[in-house]
Every structure is written in C-alpha cells, then in structure tokens.
N, CA and C atoms as an extended XYZ file, in Angstrom:
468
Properties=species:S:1:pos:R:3:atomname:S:1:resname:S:1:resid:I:1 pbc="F F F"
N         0.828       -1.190        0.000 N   UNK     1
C         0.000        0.000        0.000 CA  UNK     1
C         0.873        1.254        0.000 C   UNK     1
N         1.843        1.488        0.892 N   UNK     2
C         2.670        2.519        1.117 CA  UNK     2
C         3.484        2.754       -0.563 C   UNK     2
N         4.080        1.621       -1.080 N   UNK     3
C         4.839        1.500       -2.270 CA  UNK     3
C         3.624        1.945       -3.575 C   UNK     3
N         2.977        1.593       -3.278 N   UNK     4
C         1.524        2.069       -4.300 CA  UNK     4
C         1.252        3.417       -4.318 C   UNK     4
N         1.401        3.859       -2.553 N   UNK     5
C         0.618        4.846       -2.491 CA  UNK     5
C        -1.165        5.753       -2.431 C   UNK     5
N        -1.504        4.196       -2.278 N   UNK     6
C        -2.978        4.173       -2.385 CA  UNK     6
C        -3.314        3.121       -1.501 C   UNK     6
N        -4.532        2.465       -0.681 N   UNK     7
C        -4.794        1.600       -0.257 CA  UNK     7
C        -6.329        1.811        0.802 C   UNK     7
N        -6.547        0.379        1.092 N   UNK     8
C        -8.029        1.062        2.398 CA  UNK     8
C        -8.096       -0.571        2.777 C   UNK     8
N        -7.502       -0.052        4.406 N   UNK     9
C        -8.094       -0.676        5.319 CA  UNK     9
C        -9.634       -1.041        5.339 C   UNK     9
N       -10.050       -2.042        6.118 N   UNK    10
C       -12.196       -2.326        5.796 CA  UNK    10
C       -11.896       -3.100        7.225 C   UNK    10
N       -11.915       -2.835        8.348 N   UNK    11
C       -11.529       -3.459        9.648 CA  UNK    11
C       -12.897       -3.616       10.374 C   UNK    11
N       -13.089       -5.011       10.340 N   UNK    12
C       -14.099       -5.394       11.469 CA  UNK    12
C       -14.387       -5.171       12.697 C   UNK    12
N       -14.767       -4.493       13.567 N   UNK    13
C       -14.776       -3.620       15.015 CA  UNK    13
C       -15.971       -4.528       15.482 C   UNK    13
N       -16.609       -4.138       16.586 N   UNK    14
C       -17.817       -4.097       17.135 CA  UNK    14
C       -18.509       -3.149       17.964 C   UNK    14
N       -19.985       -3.232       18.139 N   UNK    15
C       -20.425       -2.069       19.458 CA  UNK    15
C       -19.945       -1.973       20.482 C   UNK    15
N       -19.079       -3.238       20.612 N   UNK    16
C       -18.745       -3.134       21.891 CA  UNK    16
C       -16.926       -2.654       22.252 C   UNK    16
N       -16.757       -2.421       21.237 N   UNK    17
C       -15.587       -1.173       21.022 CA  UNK    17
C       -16.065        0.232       21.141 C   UNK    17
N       -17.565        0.165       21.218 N   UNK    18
C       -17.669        1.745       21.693 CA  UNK    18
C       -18.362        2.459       22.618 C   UNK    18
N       -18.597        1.031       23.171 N   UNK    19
C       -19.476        1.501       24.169 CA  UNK    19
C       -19.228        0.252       25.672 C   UNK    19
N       -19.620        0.224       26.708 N   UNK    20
C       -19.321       -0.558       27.524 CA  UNK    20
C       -20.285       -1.573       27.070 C   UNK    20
N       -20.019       -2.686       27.499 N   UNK    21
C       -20.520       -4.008       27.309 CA  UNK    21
C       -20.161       -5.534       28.493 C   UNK    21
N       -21.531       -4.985       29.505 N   UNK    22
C       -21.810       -5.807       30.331 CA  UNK    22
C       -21.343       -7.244       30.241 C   UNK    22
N       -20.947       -7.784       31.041 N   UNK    23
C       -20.772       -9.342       30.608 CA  UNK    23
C       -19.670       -9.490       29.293 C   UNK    23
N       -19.592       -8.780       28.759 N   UNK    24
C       -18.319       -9.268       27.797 CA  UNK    24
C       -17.271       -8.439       27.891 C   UNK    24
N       -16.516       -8.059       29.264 N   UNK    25
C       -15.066       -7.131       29.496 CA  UNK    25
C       -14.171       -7.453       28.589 C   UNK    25
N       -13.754       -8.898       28.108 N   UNK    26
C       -12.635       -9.223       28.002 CA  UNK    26
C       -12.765       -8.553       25.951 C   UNK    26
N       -14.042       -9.457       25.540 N   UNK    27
C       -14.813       -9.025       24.129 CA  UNK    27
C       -14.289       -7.216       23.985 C   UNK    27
N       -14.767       -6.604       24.555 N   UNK    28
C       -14.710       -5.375       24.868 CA  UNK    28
C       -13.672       -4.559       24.304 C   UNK    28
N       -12.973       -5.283       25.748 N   UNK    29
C       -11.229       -4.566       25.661 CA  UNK    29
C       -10.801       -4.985       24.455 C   UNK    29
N       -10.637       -5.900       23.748 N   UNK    30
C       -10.088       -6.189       22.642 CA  UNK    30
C       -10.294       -5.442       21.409 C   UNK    30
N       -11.695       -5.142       21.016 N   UNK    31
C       -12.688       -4.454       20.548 CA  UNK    31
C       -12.121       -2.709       20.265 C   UNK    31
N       -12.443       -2.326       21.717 N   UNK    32
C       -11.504       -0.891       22.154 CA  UNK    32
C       -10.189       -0.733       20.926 C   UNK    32
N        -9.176       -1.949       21.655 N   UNK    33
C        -8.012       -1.795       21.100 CA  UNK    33
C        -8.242       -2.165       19.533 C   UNK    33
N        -9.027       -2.402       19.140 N   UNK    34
C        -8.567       -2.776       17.458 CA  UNK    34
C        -9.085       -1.321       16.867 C   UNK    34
N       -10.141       -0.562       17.703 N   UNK    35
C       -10.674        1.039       17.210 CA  UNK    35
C        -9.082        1.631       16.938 C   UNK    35
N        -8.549        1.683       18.417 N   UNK    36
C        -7.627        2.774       18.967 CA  UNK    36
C        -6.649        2.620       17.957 C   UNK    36
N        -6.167        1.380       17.462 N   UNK    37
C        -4.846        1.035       16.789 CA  UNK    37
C        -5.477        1.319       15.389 C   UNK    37
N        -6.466        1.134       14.868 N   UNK    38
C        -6.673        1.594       13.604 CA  UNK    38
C        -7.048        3.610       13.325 C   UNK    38
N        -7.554        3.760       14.525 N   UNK    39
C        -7.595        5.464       14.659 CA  UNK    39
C        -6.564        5.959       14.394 C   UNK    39
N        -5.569        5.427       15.091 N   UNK    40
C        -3.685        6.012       15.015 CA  UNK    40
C        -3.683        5.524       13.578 C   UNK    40
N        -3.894        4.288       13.384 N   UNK    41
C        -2.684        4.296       11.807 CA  UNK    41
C        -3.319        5.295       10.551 C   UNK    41
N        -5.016        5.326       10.995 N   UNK    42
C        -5.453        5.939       10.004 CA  UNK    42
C        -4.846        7.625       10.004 C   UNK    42
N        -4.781        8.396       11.475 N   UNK    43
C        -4.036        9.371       11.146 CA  UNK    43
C        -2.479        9.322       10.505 C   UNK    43
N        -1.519        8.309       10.575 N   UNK    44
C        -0.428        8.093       10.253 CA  UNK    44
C        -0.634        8.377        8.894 C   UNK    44
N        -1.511        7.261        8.255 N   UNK    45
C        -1.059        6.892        6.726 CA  UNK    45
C        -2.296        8.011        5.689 C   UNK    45
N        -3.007        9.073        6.041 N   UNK    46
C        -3.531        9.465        5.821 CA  UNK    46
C        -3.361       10.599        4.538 C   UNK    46
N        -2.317       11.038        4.943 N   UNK    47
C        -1.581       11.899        3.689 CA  UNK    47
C        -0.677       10.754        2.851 C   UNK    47
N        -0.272        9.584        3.095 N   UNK    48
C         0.214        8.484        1.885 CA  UNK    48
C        -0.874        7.524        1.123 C   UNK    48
N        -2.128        8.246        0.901 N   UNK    49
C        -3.294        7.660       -0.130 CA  UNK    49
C        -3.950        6.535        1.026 C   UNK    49
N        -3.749        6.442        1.828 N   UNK    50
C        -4.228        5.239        2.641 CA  UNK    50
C        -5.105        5.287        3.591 C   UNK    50
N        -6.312        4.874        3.311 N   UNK    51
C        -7.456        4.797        4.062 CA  UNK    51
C        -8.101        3.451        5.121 C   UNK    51
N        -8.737        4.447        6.259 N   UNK    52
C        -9.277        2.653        6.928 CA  UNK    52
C       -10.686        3.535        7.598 C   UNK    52
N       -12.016        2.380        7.225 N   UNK    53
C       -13.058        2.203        7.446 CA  UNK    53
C       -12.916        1.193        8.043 C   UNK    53
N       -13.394        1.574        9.866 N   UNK    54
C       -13.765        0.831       10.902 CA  UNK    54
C       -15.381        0.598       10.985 C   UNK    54
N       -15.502       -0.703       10.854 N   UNK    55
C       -17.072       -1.274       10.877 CA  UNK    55
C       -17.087       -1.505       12.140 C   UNK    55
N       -18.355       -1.044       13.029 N   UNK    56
C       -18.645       -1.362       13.908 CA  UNK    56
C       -20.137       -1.625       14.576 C   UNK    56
N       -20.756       -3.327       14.357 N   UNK    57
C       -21.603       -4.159       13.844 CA  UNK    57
C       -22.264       -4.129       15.076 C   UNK    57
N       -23.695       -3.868       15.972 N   UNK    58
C       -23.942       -4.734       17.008 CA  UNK    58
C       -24.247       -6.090       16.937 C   UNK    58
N       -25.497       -6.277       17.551 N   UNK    59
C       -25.306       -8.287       17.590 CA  UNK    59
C       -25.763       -8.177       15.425 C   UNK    59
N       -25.152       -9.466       15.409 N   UNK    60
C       -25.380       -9.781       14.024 CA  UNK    60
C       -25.990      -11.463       13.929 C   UNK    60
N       -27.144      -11.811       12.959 N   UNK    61
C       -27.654      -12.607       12.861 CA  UNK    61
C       -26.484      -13.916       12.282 C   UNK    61
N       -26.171      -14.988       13.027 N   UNK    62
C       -25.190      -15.718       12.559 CA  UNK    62
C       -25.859      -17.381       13.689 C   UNK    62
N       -25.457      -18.309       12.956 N   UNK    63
C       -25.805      -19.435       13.562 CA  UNK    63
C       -25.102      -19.692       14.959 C   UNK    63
N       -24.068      -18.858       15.221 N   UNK    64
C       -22.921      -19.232       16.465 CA  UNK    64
C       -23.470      -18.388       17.477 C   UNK    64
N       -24.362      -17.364       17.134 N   UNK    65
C       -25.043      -15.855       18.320 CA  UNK    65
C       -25.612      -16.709       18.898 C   UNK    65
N       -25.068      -16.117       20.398 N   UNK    66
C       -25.674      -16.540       21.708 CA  UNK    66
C       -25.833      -18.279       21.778 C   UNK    66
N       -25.185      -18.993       21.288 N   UNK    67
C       -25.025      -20.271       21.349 CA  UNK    67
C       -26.447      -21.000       21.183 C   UNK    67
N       -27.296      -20.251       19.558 N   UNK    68
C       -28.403      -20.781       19.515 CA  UNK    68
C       -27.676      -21.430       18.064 C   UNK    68
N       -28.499      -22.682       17.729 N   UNK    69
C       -28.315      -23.262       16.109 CA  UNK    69
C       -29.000      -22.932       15.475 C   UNK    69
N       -30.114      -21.944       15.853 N   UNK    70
C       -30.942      -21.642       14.679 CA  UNK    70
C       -31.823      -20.210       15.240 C   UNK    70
N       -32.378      -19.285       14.127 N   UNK    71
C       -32.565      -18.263       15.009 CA  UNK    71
C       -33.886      -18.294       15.980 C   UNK    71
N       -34.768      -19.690       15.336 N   UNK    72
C       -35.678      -20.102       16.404 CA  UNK    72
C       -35.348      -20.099       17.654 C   UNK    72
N       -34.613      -20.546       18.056 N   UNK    73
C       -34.081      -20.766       19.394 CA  UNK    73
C       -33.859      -19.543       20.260 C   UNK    73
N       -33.646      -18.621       19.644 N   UNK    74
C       -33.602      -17.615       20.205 CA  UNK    74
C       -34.939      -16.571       20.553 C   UNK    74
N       -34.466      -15.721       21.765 N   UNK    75
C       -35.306      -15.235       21.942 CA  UNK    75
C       -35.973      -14.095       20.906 C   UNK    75
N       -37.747      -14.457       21.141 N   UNK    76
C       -38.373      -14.079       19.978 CA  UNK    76
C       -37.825      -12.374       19.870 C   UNK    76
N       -37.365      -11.580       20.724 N   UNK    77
C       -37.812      -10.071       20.508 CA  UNK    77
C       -36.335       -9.647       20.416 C   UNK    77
N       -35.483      -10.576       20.694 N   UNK    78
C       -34.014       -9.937       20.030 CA  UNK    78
C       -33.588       -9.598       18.653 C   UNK    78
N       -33.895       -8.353       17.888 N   UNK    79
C       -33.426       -8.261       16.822 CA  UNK    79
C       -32.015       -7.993       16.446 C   UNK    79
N       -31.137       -8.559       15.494 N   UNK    80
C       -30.223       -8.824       14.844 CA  UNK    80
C       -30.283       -8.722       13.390 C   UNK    80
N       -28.805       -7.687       12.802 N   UNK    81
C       -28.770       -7.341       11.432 CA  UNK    81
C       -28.243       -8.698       10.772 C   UNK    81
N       -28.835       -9.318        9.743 N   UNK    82
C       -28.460      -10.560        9.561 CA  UNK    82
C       -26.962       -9.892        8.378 C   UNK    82
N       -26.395      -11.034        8.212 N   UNK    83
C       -25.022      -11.521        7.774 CA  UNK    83
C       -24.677      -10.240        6.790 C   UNK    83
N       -25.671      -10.963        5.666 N   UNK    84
C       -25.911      -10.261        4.082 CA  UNK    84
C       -25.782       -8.714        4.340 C   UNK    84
N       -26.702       -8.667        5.268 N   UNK    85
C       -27.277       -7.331        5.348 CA  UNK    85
C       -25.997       -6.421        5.764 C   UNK    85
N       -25.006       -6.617        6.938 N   UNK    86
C       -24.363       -6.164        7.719 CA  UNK    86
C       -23.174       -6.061        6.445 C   UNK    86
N       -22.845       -7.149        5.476 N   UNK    87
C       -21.814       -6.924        4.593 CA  UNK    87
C       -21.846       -6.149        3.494 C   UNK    87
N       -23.321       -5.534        3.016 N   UNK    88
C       -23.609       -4.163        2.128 CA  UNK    88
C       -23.481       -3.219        2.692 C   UNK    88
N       -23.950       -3.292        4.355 N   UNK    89
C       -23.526       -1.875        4.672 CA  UNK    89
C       -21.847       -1.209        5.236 C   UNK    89
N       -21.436       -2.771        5.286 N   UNK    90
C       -19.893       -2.639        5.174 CA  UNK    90
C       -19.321       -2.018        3.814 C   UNK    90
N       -19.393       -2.747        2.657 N   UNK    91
C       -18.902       -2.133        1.350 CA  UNK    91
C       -19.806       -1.053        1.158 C   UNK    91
N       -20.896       -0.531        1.112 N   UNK    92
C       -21.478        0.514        0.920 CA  UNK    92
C       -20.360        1.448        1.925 C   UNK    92
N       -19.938        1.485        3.089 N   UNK    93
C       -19.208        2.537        4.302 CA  UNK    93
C       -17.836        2.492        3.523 C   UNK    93
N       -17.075        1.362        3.106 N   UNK    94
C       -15.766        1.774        2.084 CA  UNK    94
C       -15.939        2.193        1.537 C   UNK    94
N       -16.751        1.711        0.316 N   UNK    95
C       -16.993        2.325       -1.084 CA  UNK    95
C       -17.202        3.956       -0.811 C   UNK    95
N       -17.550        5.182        0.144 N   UNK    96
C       -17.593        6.029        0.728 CA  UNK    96
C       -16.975        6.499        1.135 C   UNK    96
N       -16.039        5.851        1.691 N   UNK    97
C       -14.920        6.244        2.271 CA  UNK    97
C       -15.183        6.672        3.400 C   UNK    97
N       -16.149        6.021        4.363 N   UNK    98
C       -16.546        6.600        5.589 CA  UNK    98
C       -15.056        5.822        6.948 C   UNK    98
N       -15.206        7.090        7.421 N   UNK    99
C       -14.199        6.392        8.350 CA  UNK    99
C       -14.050        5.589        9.570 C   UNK    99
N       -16.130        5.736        9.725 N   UNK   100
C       -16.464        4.849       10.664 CA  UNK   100
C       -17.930        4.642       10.275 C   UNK   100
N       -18.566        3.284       10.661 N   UNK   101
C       -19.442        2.919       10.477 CA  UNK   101
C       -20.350        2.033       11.382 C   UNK   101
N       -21.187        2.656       11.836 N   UNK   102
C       -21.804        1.717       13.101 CA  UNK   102
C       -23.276        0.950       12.606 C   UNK   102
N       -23.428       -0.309       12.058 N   UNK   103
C       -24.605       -0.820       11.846 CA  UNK   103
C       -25.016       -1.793       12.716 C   UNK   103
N       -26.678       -1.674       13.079 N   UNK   104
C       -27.131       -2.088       14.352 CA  UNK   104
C       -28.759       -1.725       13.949 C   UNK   104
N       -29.335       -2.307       15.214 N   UNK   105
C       -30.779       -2.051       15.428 CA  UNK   105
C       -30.712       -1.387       16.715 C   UNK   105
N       -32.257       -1.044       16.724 N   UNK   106
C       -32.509       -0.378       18.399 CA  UNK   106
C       -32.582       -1.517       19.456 C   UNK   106
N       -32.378       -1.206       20.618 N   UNK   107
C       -31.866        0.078       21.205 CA  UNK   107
C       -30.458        0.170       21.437 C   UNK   107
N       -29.673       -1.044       20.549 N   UNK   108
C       -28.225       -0.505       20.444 CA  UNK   108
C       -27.413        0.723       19.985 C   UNK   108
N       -27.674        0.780       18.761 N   UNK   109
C       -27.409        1.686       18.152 CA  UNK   109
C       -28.222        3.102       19.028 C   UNK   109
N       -28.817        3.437       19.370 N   UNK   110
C       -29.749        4.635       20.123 CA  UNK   110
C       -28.453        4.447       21.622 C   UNK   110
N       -27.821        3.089       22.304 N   UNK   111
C       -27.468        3.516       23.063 CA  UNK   111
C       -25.702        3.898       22.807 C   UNK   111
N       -25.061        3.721       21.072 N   UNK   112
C       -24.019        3.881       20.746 CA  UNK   112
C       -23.702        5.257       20.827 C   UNK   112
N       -24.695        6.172       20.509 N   UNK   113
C       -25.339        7.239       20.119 CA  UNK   113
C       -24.968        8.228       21.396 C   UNK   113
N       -26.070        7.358       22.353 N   UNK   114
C       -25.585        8.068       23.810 CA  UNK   114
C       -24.259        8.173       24.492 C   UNK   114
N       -23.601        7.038       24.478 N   UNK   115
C       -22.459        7.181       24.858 CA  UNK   115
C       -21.006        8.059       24.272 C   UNK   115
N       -21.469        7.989       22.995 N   UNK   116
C       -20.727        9.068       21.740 CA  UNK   116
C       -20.833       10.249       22.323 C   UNK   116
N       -22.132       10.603       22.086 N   UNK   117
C       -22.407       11.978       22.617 CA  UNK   117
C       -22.666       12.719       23.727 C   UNK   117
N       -22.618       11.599       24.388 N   UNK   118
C       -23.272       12.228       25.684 CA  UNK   118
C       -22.204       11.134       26.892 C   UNK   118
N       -20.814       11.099       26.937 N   UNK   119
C       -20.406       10.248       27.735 CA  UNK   119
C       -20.847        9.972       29.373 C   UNK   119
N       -21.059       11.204       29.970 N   UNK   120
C       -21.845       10.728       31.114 CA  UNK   120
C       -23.036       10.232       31.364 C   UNK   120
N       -24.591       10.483       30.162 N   UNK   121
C       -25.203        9.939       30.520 CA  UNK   121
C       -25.340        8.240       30.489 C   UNK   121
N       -24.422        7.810       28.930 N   UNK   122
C       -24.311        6.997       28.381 CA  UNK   122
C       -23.368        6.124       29.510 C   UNK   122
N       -22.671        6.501       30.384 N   UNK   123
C       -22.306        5.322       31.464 CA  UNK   123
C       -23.357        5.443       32.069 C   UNK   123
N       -23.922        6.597       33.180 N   UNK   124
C       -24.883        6.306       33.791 CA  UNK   124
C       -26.042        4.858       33.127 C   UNK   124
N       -26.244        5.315       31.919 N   UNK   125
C       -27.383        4.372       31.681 CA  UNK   125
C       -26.417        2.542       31.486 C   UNK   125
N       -25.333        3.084       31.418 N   UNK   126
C       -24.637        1.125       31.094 CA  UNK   126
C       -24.528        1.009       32.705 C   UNK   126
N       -24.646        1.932       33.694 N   UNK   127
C       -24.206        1.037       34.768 CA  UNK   127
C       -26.340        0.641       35.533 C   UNK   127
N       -26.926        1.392       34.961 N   UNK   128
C       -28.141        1.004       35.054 CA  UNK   128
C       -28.251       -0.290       34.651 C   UNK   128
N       -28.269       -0.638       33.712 N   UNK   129
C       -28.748       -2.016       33.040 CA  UNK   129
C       -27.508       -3.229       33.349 C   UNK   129
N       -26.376       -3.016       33.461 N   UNK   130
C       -25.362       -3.784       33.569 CA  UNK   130
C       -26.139       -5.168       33.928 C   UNK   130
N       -25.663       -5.402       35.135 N   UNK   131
C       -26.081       -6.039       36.066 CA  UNK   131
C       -27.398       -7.307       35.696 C   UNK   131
N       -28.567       -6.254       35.195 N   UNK   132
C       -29.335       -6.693       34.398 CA  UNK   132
C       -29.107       -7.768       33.383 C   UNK   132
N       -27.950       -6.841       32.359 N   UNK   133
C       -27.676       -7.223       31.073 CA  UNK   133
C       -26.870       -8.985       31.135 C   UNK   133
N       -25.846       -9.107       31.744 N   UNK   134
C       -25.224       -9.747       32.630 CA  UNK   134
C       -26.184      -10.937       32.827 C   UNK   134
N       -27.287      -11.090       34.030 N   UNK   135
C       -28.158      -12.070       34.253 CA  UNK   135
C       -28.916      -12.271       32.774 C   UNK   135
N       -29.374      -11.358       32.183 N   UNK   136
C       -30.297      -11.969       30.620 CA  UNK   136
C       -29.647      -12.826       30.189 C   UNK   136
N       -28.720      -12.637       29.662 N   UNK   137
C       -27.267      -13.359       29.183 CA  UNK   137
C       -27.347      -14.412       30.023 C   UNK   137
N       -27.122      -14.402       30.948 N   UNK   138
C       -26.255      -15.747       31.152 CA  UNK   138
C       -27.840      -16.874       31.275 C   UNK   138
N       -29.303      -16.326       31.149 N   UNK   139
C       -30.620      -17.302       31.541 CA  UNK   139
C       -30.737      -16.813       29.855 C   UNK   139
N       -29.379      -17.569       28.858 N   UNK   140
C       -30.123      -17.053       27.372 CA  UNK   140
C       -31.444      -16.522       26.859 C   UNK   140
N       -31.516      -15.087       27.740 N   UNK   141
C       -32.788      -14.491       27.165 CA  UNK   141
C       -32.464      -13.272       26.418 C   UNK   141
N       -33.163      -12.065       26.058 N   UNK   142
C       -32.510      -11.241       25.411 CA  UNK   142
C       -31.678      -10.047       26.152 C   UNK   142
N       -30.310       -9.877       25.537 N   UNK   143
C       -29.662       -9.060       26.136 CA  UNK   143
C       -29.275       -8.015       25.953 C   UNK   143
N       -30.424       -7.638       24.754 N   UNK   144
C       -30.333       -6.291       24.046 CA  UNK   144
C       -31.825       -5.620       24.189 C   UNK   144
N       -32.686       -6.148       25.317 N   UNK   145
C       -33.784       -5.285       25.266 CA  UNK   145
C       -33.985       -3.986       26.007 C   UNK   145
N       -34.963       -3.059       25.406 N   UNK   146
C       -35.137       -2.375       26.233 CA  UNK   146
C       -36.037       -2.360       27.129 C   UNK   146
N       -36.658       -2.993       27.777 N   UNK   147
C       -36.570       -4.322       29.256 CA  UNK   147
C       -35.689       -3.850       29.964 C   UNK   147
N       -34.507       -3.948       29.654 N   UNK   148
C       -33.659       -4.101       30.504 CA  UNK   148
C       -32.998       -2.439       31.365 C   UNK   148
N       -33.788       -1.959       31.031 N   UNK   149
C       -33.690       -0.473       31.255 CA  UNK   149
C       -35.123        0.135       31.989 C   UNK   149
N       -35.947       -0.363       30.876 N   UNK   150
C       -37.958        0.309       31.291 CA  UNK   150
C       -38.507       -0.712       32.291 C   UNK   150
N       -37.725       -2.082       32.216 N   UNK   151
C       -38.882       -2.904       32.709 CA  UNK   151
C       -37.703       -3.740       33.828 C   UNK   151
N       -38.880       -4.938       35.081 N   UNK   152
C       -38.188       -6.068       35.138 CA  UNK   152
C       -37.647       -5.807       36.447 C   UNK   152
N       -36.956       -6.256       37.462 N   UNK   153
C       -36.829       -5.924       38.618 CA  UNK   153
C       -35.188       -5.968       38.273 C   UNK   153
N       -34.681       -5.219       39.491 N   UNK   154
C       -33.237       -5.299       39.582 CA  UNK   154
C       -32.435       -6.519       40.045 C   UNK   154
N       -31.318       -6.439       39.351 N   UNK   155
C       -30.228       -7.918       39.877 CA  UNK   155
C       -30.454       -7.607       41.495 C   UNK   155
N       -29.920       -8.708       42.066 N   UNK   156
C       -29.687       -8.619       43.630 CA  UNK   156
C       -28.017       -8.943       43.255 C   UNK   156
C-alpha cells in the first residue's frame, strides 16, 4: 500500500468497542483496542493515499449468536442485522470512504449514540442495566432489550 501509495483498510470492530458491554469485558477490551490502533494508523497513513473504514456491527444474525443453532431458538424479541445485510452496509461505508461505520438495530445503536455523545449519561445508563444485562445473558434471554432499562426488577 505505502509502495503504491494508495490503499483502504475495511476493519471489522464491534459495538462493543464503543461503548461498555456488560458481561463481555474481556470481548470489549479487545474491541476498544482494534478502534484505537486503527484510529492512530489511520491518522499516520492518511496523507500516503491510505485509508481505513472501521465497521462497527452490534449483535449480528449468525448461527454461532448466543449459542443458539438456529434463530428459532432464540429469543423471539431480540433483533439482529443478519449476515448479508451487515456486509452491504460494510462495502457501501468503504466504497464512501466513511471512516467509521456503526450498523445495528434499536436500542443498540440509540445507546451507541448516547455514549458518543453524551459520555456521562451513556455510562450512567450502562451502569443502570449492567447487572441486568449480565443475568439476561447468562438465563439465554434477550440481552439487548429495552426491558432491561424500562422494565423487570433489579439484579440482587
């Protein structure tokens, strides 16, 4: 790329590189670091023709999510951007040259949003639901509702 002088990164991220994510610290941190290290190189290589579009997907419809084999199995009200879908709006965000790209449903994306813009309320509300989020998860129910915020009693 450098010898060319032209090139573009297309780097797979997740929501949970941008926002906190209950129950998956370790997912997370990793996540974080693949933003941070592609943020830097993209300022590095930026004046040598070289571009990087960071995708950053919430849950995505795939046979391995949440350790169901099929999306029956899963809970009915969890929505997920399926496969297809998530990989047009990937090449649609290169082809653009966008330098970041967050595709998702509600109320993820609404809470990517918050935390972007609004960093204090956007922890306040992750340390609201945490806890919550955490137990859904682990009684495979949904761990992206907003339930888990409006409704439902608190963890003990």
């Amino acid at each position: 790329m450098l010898d060319r002088g032209m090139g573009h990164f297309v780097v797979m991220s997740s929501a949970a590189g941008k926002v906190p994510t209950p129950g998956q610290a370790l997912y997370s941190a990793s996540k974080h670091a693949l933003n941070g290290y592609f943020a830097s190189l993209r300022s590095e290589l930026c004046t040598k023709g070289i571009k990087v579009t960071v995708v950053c997907p919430g849950p995505i419809e795939t046979p391995v999510s949440s350790g169901a084999t099929s999306s029956s199995q899963r809970h009915s009200s969890e929505k997920r951007v399926s496969v297809e879908r998530c990989a047009e709006l990937t090449i649609i965000a290169a082809t653009h040259g966008l330098k970041e790209a967050w595709i998702s449903y509600q109320p993820v994306l609404a809470v990517m949003y918050v935390v972007q813009y609004m960093p204090t309320i956007g922890c306040w509300l992750m340390d609201k639901v945490g806890a919550k989020r955490v137990d859904a998860a682990a009684k495979k129910g949904n761990a992206y509702s907003w339930n888990l915020l409006f409704g439902g009693k608190k963890s003990a």
